mmCIF file of C-alpha atoms in Angstrom:
data_model
loop_
_atom_site.group_PDB
_atom_site.id
_atom_site.type_symbol
_atom_site.label_atom_id
_atom_site.label_comp_id
_atom_site.label_asym_id
_atom_site.label_seq_id
_atom_site.Cartn_x
_atom_site.Cartn_y
_atom_site.Cartn_z
ATOM 1 C CA MET P 19 -101.771 -110.267 -106.074
ATOM 2 C CA GLY P 20 -102.248 -111.839 -109.535
ATOM 3 C CA ARG P 21 -105.136 -114.102 -110.318
ATOM 4 C CA ARG P 22 -104.279 -117.795 -110.129
ATOM 5 C CA LYS P 23 -104.408 -119.517 -113.503
ATOM 6 C CA ARG P 24 -107.131 -122.106 -113.840
ATOM 7 C CA GLY P 25 -106.304 -125.729 -114.529
ATOM 8 C CA GLN P 26 -103.529 -128.130 -113.665
ATOM 9 C CA ARG P 27 -99.817 -127.545 -114.156
ATOM 10 C CA ILE P 28 -99.073 -130.502 -116.400
ATOM 11 C CA HIS P 29 -96.074 -130.930 -118.699
ATOM 12 C CA GLY P 30 -95.517 -133.101 -121.759
ATOM 13 C CA ILE P 31 -96.580 -133.751 -125.339
ATOM 14 C CA LEU P 32 -99.759 -135.352 -126.653
ATOM 15 C CA VAL P 33 -99.910 -136.517 -130.270
ATOM 16 C CA VAL P 34 -103.434 -136.124 -131.636
ATOM 17 C CA ASP P 35 -104.888 -137.379 -134.909
ATOM 18 C CA LYS P 36 -106.681 -134.188 -135.933
ATOM 19 C CA PRO P 37 -110.111 -134.867 -137.436
ATOM 20 C CA GLN P 38 -111.327 -133.229 -140.635
ATOM 21 C CA ASP P 39 -113.345 -129.989 -140.463
ATOM 22 C CA PHE P 40 -111.735 -128.917 -137.177
ATOM 23 C CA SER P 41 -109.247 -126.083 -136.919
ATOM 24 C CA SER P 42 -105.992 -126.920 -135.144
ATOM 25 C CA ASN P 43 -106.820 -124.356 -132.465
ATOM 26 C CA ALA P 44 -110.222 -125.962 -131.846
ATOM 27 C CA VAL P 45 -108.530 -129.338 -131.305
ATOM 28 C CA LEU P 46 -105.978 -127.698 -129.008
ATOM 29 C CA GLN P 47 -108.652 -126.059 -126.851
ATOM 30 C CA ARG P 48 -110.711 -129.243 -126.567
ATOM 31 C CA CYS P 49 -107.633 -131.218 -125.498
ATOM 32 C CA ARG P 50 -106.674 -128.532 -123.001
ATOM 33 C CA ARG P 51 -110.152 -128.682 -121.455
ATOM 34 C CA ALA P 52 -110.163 -132.481 -121.450
ATOM 35 C CA LEU P 53 -106.917 -132.522 -119.462
ATOM 36 C CA ASP P 54 -107.848 -129.421 -117.425
ATOM 37 C CA ALA P 55 -104.450 -127.987 -118.335
ATOM 38 C CA GLN P 56 -103.301 -124.458 -117.531
ATOM 39 C CA LYS P 57 -101.133 -123.997 -120.602
ATOM 40 C CA ALA P 58 -101.039 -125.633 -124.025
ATOM 41 C CA GLY P 59 -99.970 -124.920 -127.595
ATOM 42 C CA HIS P 60 -99.771 -126.785 -130.890
ATOM 43 C CA THR P 61 -96.723 -127.106 -133.104
ATOM 44 C CA GLY P 62 -97.851 -126.072 -136.555
ATOM 45 C CA ALA P 63 -101.422 -125.709 -137.781
ATOM 46 C CA LEU P 64 -103.184 -128.058 -140.149
ATOM 47 C CA ASP P 65 -105.952 -126.704 -142.378
ATOM 48 C CA PRO P 66 -109.506 -127.707 -141.385
ATOM 49 C CA LEU P 67 -109.622 -129.959 -144.480
ATOM 50 C CA ALA P 68 -106.516 -131.853 -143.326
ATOM 51 C CA THR P 69 -106.250 -134.688 -140.826
ATOM 52 C CA GLY P 70 -103.385 -136.373 -139.046
ATOM 53 C CA VAL P 71 -100.484 -135.778 -136.702
ATOM 54 C CA LEU P 72 -100.892 -132.684 -134.510
ATOM 55 C CA PRO P 73 -98.472 -132.637 -131.541
ATOM 56 C CA ILE P 74 -99.864 -130.605 -128.645
ATOM 57 C CA CYS P 75 -97.479 -129.312 -125.981
ATOM 58 C CA PHE P 76 -98.522 -128.777 -122.384
ATOM 59 C CA GLY P 77 -96.842 -126.672 -119.719
ATOM 60 C CA ASP P 78 -93.062 -126.503 -119.984
ATOM 61 C CA ALA P 79 -93.138 -128.388 -123.288
ATOM 62 C CA THR P 80 -94.549 -125.234 -124.941
ATOM 63 C CA LYS P 81 -91.166 -123.574 -124.396
ATOM 64 C CA TYR P 82 -89.646 -125.933 -126.950
ATOM 65 C CA SER P 83 -92.483 -126.010 -129.497
ATOM 66 C CA GLN P 84 -90.465 -123.929 -131.987
ATOM 67 C CA TYR P 85 -88.174 -126.890 -132.554
ATOM 68 C CA LEU P 86 -91.181 -128.925 -133.692
ATOM 69 C CA LEU P 87 -92.418 -126.072 -135.867
ATOM 70 C CA ASP P 88 -89.038 -126.210 -137.615
ATOM 71 C CA ALA P 89 -89.092 -130.010 -138.020
ATOM 72 C CA ASP P 90 -89.567 -131.942 -141.252
ATOM 73 C CA LYS P 91 -93.076 -133.201 -142.033
ATOM 74 C CA ALA P 92 -94.616 -136.003 -144.119
ATOM 75 C CA TYR P 93 -98.033 -136.147 -145.798
ATOM 76 C CA LEU P 94 -100.352 -138.195 -147.945
ATOM 77 C CA ALA P 95 -101.985 -135.819 -150.409
ATOM 78 C CA ASP P 96 -104.789 -136.376 -152.927
ATOM 79 C CA VAL P 97 -104.311 -134.113 -155.950
ATOM 80 C CA CYS P 98 -107.362 -133.695 -158.179
ATOM 81 C CA PHE P 99 -106.606 -132.589 -161.756
ATOM 82 C CA GLY P 100 -108.715 -130.561 -164.179
ATOM 83 C CA GLU P 101 -109.715 -127.676 -161.899
ATOM 84 C CA THR P 102 -108.121 -124.855 -159.992
ATOM 85 C CA ARG P 103 -109.694 -123.513 -156.799
ATOM 86 C CA SER P 104 -109.396 -120.143 -155.062
ATOM 87 C CA THR P 105 -107.908 -121.692 -151.916
ATOM 88 C CA GLY P 106 -105.920 -124.432 -153.635
ATOM 89 C CA ASP P 107 -108.062 -127.075 -151.923
ATOM 90 C CA ALA P 108 -111.577 -128.483 -152.005
ATOM 91 C CA GLU P 109 -112.955 -125.671 -149.834
ATOM 92 C CA GLY P 110 -112.375 -122.988 -152.473
ATOM 93 C CA GLU P 111 -114.443 -121.703 -155.371
ATOM 94 C CA VAL P 112 -113.765 -123.146 -158.820
ATOM 95 C CA LEU P 113 -111.608 -120.728 -160.822
ATOM 96 C CA THR P 114 -110.844 -122.689 -163.993
ATOM 97 C CA LYS P 115 -111.766 -126.012 -165.568
ATOM 98 C CA CYS P 116 -109.795 -128.062 -168.053
ATOM 99 C CA ASP P 117 -110.187 -131.425 -169.783
ATOM 100 C CA ALA P 118 -107.787 -133.714 -167.898
ATOM 101 C CA SER P 119 -109.273 -137.009 -169.085
ATOM 102 C CA GLY P 120 -106.183 -137.790 -171.148
ATOM 103 C CA LEU P 121 -103.834 -137.571 -168.169
ATOM 104 C CA THR P 122 -101.894 -140.773 -167.464
ATOM 105 C CA GLN P 123 -99.941 -142.153 -164.556
ATOM 106 C CA GLU P 124 -96.771 -141.774 -166.620
ATOM 107 C CA ASN P 125 -97.523 -138.071 -167.163
ATOM 108 C CA VAL P 126 -97.808 -137.535 -163.407
ATOM 109 C CA GLU P 127 -94.663 -139.526 -162.656
ATOM 110 C CA GLN P 128 -92.706 -137.368 -165.092
ATOM 111 C CA ALA P 129 -94.080 -134.163 -163.562
ATOM 112 C CA LEU P 130 -93.097 -135.228 -160.048
ATOM 113 C CA ASP P 131 -89.454 -135.416 -161.136
ATOM 114 C CA ARG P 132 -89.398 -131.613 -161.311
ATOM 115 C CA PHE P 133 -90.307 -131.184 -157.654
ATOM 116 C CA ARG P 134 -87.812 -133.403 -155.866
ATOM 117 C CA GLY P 135 -84.952 -131.802 -153.966
ATOM 118 C CA PRO P 136 -84.491 -128.070 -153.234
ATOM 119 C CA ILE P 137 -87.138 -125.965 -154.989
ATOM 120 C CA ALA P 138 -88.551 -122.440 -154.785
ATOM 121 C CA GLN P 139 -92.193 -122.156 -153.725
ATOM 122 C CA ILE P 140 -94.432 -119.099 -153.555
ATOM 123 C CA PRO P 141 -96.635 -119.232 -150.412
ATOM 124 C CA PRO P 142 -100.396 -119.154 -151.125
ATOM 125 C CA MET P 143 -102.597 -116.180 -150.336
ATOM 126 C CA TYR P 144 -104.759 -118.469 -148.216
ATOM 127 C CA SER P 145 -102.121 -118.878 -145.514
ATOM 128 C CA ALA P 146 -101.389 -117.551 -142.037
ATOM 129 C CA LEU P 147 -98.393 -115.552 -143.226
ATOM 130 C CA LYS P 148 -98.772 -111.879 -142.402
ATOM 131 C CA LYS P 149 -98.475 -108.621 -144.315
ATOM 132 C CA ASP P 150 -98.280 -105.527 -142.092
ATOM 133 C CA GLY P 151 -99.589 -107.608 -139.207
ATOM 134 C CA LYS P 152 -102.611 -108.952 -141.093
ATOM 135 C CA PRO P 153 -102.885 -112.648 -142.115
ATOM 136 C CA LEU P 154 -102.835 -113.169 -145.869
ATOM 137 C CA TYR P 155 -105.989 -115.293 -145.769
ATOM 138 C CA LYS P 156 -107.937 -112.318 -144.427
ATOM 139 C CA LEU P 157 -106.703 -110.204 -147.320
ATOM 140 C CA ALA P 158 -107.579 -113.009 -149.743
ATOM 141 C CA ARG P 159 -111.144 -113.119 -148.420
ATOM 142 C CA GLN P 160 -111.403 -109.415 -149.236
ATOM 143 C CA GLY P 161 -110.298 -110.112 -152.793
ATOM 144 C CA ILE P 162 -106.875 -108.580 -152.195
ATOM 145 C CA GLU P 163 -103.792 -110.294 -153.588
ATOM 146 C CA ILE P 164 -100.258 -109.150 -152.855
ATOM 147 C CA ASP P 165 -96.884 -110.185 -154.220
ATOM 148 C CA ARG P 166 -95.220 -112.954 -152.197
ATOM 149 C CA ALA P 167 -91.541 -113.748 -152.374
ATOM 150 C CA ALA P 168 -90.600 -117.321 -153.278
ATOM 151 C CA ARG P 169 -89.145 -119.406 -150.473
ATOM 152 C CA GLN P 170 -86.572 -122.165 -150.660
ATOM 153 C CA ILE P 171 -87.910 -125.501 -149.440
ATOM 154 C CA THR P 172 -86.776 -129.098 -149.867
ATOM 155 C CA ILE P 173 -88.862 -132.048 -151.024
ATOM 156 C CA TYR P 174 -86.901 -135.003 -149.659
ATOM 157 C CA SER P 175 -89.237 -137.632 -151.056
ATOM 158 C CA LEU P 176 -92.156 -137.503 -153.515
ATOM 159 C CA VAL P 177 -93.790 -140.806 -154.446
ATOM 160 C CA LEU P 178 -96.889 -141.484 -156.528
ATOM 161 C CA GLN P 179 -98.783 -144.094 -154.528
ATOM 162 C CA ASP P 180 -101.973 -144.319 -156.578
ATOM 163 C CA PHE P 181 -103.507 -142.867 -159.729
ATOM 164 C CA LYS P 182 -107.171 -142.948 -160.706
ATOM 165 C CA PRO P 183 -107.835 -141.858 -164.297
ATOM 166 C CA GLY P 184 -111.086 -140.298 -165.446
ATOM 167 C CA GLU P 185 -112.655 -136.939 -166.240
ATOM 168 C CA GLN P 186 -111.006 -135.588 -163.090
ATOM 169 C CA PRO P 187 -108.028 -137.843 -162.391
ATOM 170 C CA VAL P 188 -106.773 -138.061 -158.819
ATOM 171 C CA ALA P 189 -103.209 -138.836 -157.769
ATOM 172 C CA ARG P 190 -102.272 -139.829 -154.233
ATOM 173 C CA ILE P 191 -98.741 -138.725 -153.452
ATOM 174 C CA ALA P 192 -96.563 -139.307 -150.391
ATOM 175 C CA VAL P 193 -94.482 -136.245 -149.553
ATOM 176 C CA ARG P 194 -91.642 -135.793 -147.074
ATOM 177 C CA CYS P 195 -90.571 -132.173 -146.897
ATOM 178 C CA SER P 196 -88.860 -129.410 -144.980
ATOM 179 C CA LYS P 197 -90.576 -126.821 -142.819
ATOM 180 C CA GLY P 198 -92.511 -124.103 -144.606
ATOM 181 C CA THR P 199 -93.731 -126.364 -147.425
ATOM 182 C CA TYR P 200 -97.305 -125.758 -148.568
ATOM 183 C CA ILE P 201 -98.736 -128.988 -149.942
ATOM 184 C CA ARG P 202 -101.657 -127.110 -151.530
ATOM 185 C CA THR P 203 -99.174 -125.074 -153.537
ATOM 186 C CA LEU P 204 -97.235 -128.204 -154.457
ATOM 187 C CA GLY P 205 -100.440 -129.751 -155.834
ATOM 188 C CA GLU P 206 -101.259 -126.594 -157.786
ATOM 189 C CA ASP P 207 -97.743 -126.414 -159.215
ATOM 190 C CA ILE P 208 -97.875 -130.049 -160.344
ATOM 191 C CA GLY P 209 -101.173 -129.321 -162.102
ATOM 192 C CA ALA P 210 -99.650 -126.248 -163.756
ATOM 193 C CA VAL P 211 -96.688 -128.249 -165.082
ATOM 194 C CA LEU P 212 -99.142 -130.789 -166.565
ATOM 195 C CA GLY P 213 -101.166 -127.963 -168.091
ATOM 196 C CA VAL P 214 -104.500 -129.060 -166.619
ATOM 197 C CA GLY P 215 -104.622 -127.336 -163.232
ATOM 198 C CA ALA P 216 -105.104 -129.087 -159.903
ATOM 199 C CA PHE P 217 -106.302 -128.648 -156.343
ATOM 200 C CA LEU P 218 -105.894 -130.619 -153.141
ATOM 201 C CA SER P 219 -108.908 -132.840 -152.475
ATOM 202 C CA GLY P 220 -107.473 -134.491 -149.354
ATOM 203 C CA LEU P 221 -104.501 -134.185 -147.006
ATOM 204 C CA ARG P 222 -103.272 -136.318 -144.124
ATOM 205 C CA ARG P 223 -100.136 -135.548 -142.124
ATOM 206 C CA THR P 224 -98.398 -138.799 -141.258
ATOM 207 C CA HIS P 225 -95.280 -137.436 -139.514
ATOM 208 C CA ALA P 226 -94.271 -134.254 -137.709
ATOM 209 C CA GLY P 227 -90.647 -134.374 -136.616
ATOM 210 C CA PRO P 228 -90.157 -137.564 -134.583
ATOM 211 C CA PHE P 229 -93.910 -138.170 -134.156
ATOM 212 C CA ASP P 230 -96.137 -140.317 -136.376
ATOM 213 C CA LEU P 231 -99.676 -141.650 -136.563
ATOM 214 C CA SER P 232 -98.842 -144.774 -134.545
ATOM 215 C CA GLN P 233 -98.484 -142.523 -131.471
ATOM 216 C CA ALA P 234 -101.623 -140.482 -132.085
ATOM 217 C CA LEU P 235 -104.891 -140.555 -130.165
ATOM 218 C CA THR P 236 -108.123 -139.447 -131.777
ATOM 219 C CA LEU P 237 -109.907 -136.431 -130.339
ATOM 220 C CA ASP P 238 -112.749 -138.732 -129.262
ATOM 221 C CA GLN P 239 -110.285 -140.921 -127.354
ATOM 222 C CA VAL P 240 -108.788 -137.895 -125.599
ATOM 223 C CA GLU P 241 -112.176 -136.531 -124.570
ATOM 224 C CA SER P 242 -113.580 -139.899 -123.509
ATOM 225 C CA VAL P 243 -110.590 -140.679 -121.293
ATOM 226 C CA GLY P 244 -110.230 -137.123 -119.985
ATOM 227 C CA ALA P 245 -107.617 -136.236 -117.403
ATOM 228 C CA SER P 246 -106.243 -139.783 -117.267
ATOM 229 C CA VAL P 247 -104.614 -139.051 -120.642
ATOM 230 C CA ILE P 248 -101.996 -137.250 -118.551
ATOM 231 C CA ASP P 249 -100.441 -140.657 -117.884
ATOM 232 C CA GLN P 250 -99.900 -141.066 -121.641
ATOM 233 C CA LEU P 251 -98.113 -137.765 -122.218
ATOM 234 C CA LEU P 252 -94.725 -138.016 -123.859
ATOM 235 C CA PRO P 253 -91.745 -136.368 -122.095
ATOM 236 C CA ILE P 254 -91.110 -132.645 -122.506
ATOM 237 C CA ASP P 255 -88.046 -133.323 -124.668
ATOM 238 C CA ALA P 256 -89.683 -135.991 -126.854
ATOM 239 C CA GLY P 257 -89.669 -133.554 -129.753
ATOM 240 C CA LEU P 258 -85.970 -132.821 -129.313
ATOM 241 C CA SER P 259 -84.650 -136.325 -129.875
ATOM 242 C CA HIS P 260 -82.615 -135.136 -132.870
ATOM 243 C CA LEU P 261 -80.411 -133.095 -130.507
ATOM 244 C CA PRO P 262 -77.508 -134.754 -128.627
ATOM 245 C CA ARG P 263 -77.832 -135.087 -124.864
ATOM 246 C CA CYS P 264 -75.357 -133.674 -122.369
ATOM 247 C CA ILE P 265 -75.430 -135.094 -118.828
ATOM 248 C CA VAL P 266 -74.512 -132.785 -115.939
ATOM 249 C CA ASN P 267 -74.165 -133.357 -112.216
ATOM 250 C CA ASP P 268 -76.393 -131.603 -109.676
ATOM 251 C CA HIS P 269 -73.892 -128.803 -108.996
ATOM 252 C CA GLU P 270 -73.541 -128.062 -112.720
ATOM 253 C CA ALA P 271 -77.308 -128.251 -113.134
ATOM 254 C CA GLU P 272 -77.933 -125.649 -110.443
ATOM 255 C CA LYS P 273 -75.428 -123.258 -112.009
ATOM 256 C CA LEU P 274 -77.038 -123.654 -115.414
ATOM 257 C CA LEU P 275 -80.489 -123.061 -113.928
ATOM 258 C CA LEU P 276 -79.141 -119.799 -112.493
ATOM 259 C CA GLY P 277 -78.009 -118.734 -115.957
ATOM 260 C CA GLN P 278 -74.311 -119.544 -115.464
ATOM 261 C CA ALA P 279 -72.074 -121.419 -117.892
ATOM 262 C CA VAL P 280 -70.156 -124.532 -116.844
ATOM 263 C CA ASN P 281 -67.222 -126.507 -118.240
ATOM 264 C CA VAL P 282 -68.166 -129.996 -119.446
ATOM 265 C CA LEU P 283 -65.671 -132.576 -120.570
ATOM 266 C CA ASN P 284 -68.130 -135.437 -121.124
ATOM 267 C CA THR P 285 -69.360 -134.281 -124.537
ATOM 268 C CA SER P 286 -67.761 -134.042 -127.955
ATOM 269 C CA ASN P 287 -70.694 -132.092 -129.371
ATOM 270 C CA ASP P 288 -70.713 -128.444 -130.375
ATOM 271 C CA GLY P 289 -73.888 -126.435 -130.847
ATOM 272 C CA ILE P 290 -77.288 -126.973 -129.237
ATOM 273 C CA VAL P 291 -77.688 -129.884 -126.831
ATOM 274 C CA ARG P 292 -80.333 -131.267 -124.512
ATOM 275 C CA ILE P 293 -79.255 -130.966 -120.899
ATOM 276 C CA ALA P 294 -80.181 -133.655 -118.400
ATOM 277 C CA ARG P 295 -79.210 -134.514 -114.841
ATOM 278 C CA VAL P 296 -77.544 -137.821 -114.025
ATOM 279 C CA SER P 297 -81.047 -139.026 -113.114
ATOM 280 C CA GLN P 298 -81.994 -138.408 -116.811
ATOM 281 C CA GLU P 299 -84.324 -135.522 -115.846
ATOM 282 C CA PHE P 300 -84.448 -133.026 -118.711
ATOM 283 C CA ILE P 301 -83.752 -129.472 -117.525
ATOM 284 C CA GLY P 302 -83.377 -127.473 -120.738
ATOM 285 C CA LEU P 303 -81.320 -126.649 -123.787
ATOM 286 C CA GLY P 304 -77.803 -125.282 -123.913
ATOM 287 C CA THR P 305 -75.022 -124.520 -126.359
ATOM 288 C CA VAL P 306 -71.584 -126.099 -126.220
ATOM 289 C CA SER P 307 -68.634 -124.077 -127.496
ATOM 290 C CA GLU P 308 -65.372 -125.469 -128.846
ATOM 291 C CA GLY P 309 -63.772 -125.043 -125.431
ATOM 292 C CA HIS P 310 -66.307 -127.434 -123.839
ATOM 293 C CA VAL P 311 -68.171 -124.536 -122.241
ATOM 294 C CA LEU P 312 -71.868 -125.294 -121.806
ATOM 295 C CA SER P 313 -74.053 -122.176 -121.689
ATOM 296 C CA PRO P 314 -77.778 -122.240 -120.840
ATOM 297 C CA LEU P 315 -80.063 -121.450 -123.780
ATOM 298 C CA ARG P 316 -83.603 -122.221 -122.592
ATOM 299 C CA MET P 317 -83.944 -123.781 -119.183
ATOM 300 C CA ILE P 318 -87.140 -125.100 -117.659
ATOM 301 C CA ALA P 319 -86.885 -123.633 -114.168
ATOM 302 C CA THR P 320 -85.787 -120.127 -115.166
ATOM 303 C CA ASP P 321 -88.223 -119.292 -118.027
ATOM 304 C CA GLU P 322 -91.699 -118.138 -117.158
#
């Protein structure tokens, strides 16, 4: 007989405003303990330097966390010019220095034009990407650098919100981007285009998919309230609001939960849909074919 998992079986999403100098996993574990939850996972790590929106999934919501990992994100980033750092942010060692005192707001505005829309970006060595099963950041700490293939990303919006001139000018930029975008690399690339180098001195995530800072609780709030935070959890499918919903009756629902396809005439959508009972209870994801056949993709009751 297997050992019973400790904690409560709770399901839903909690949006946390991650504090600086905490790893995303540390925040996750503290929230899990505060709620006494059996199972939890986050939806895309933020560096310890960064703050902001960190959605944490509990219970059945973890089964759909990949859709949040793939979601667009938005950030406020402080880019400091005149230095490059080993990690691309303020935590790294200084690699180069350059006189950036002549940099102007107009210079930065012109540089930003080159980074809007689809661009190729080379992931940094200080990242969680893996080579032969080993995270790149561990190789970087050993002084090992390997070739990384450029990736296609999209910068949907890039706005200069503030510029402070000086010996080390700092630009605050608002970025809305696709999944897989490294803001540290974006800052470094902007500095390279301007010929003065740059590193990220601050980063705050303001949006992750459908979630934003207005929904976020601080870690202190979560821990001070404890298990009663359960009442504030968002629904399991809160991160899937971009997908159309398909309503099924109880008979159709039971067939889908058994892994069987059903014919549905009440949807004009093809592709992935959220499936809900007439009572609005979310029961999983499915795919609709052109012939109005709804097939189960990832159902709550059948996946363990």
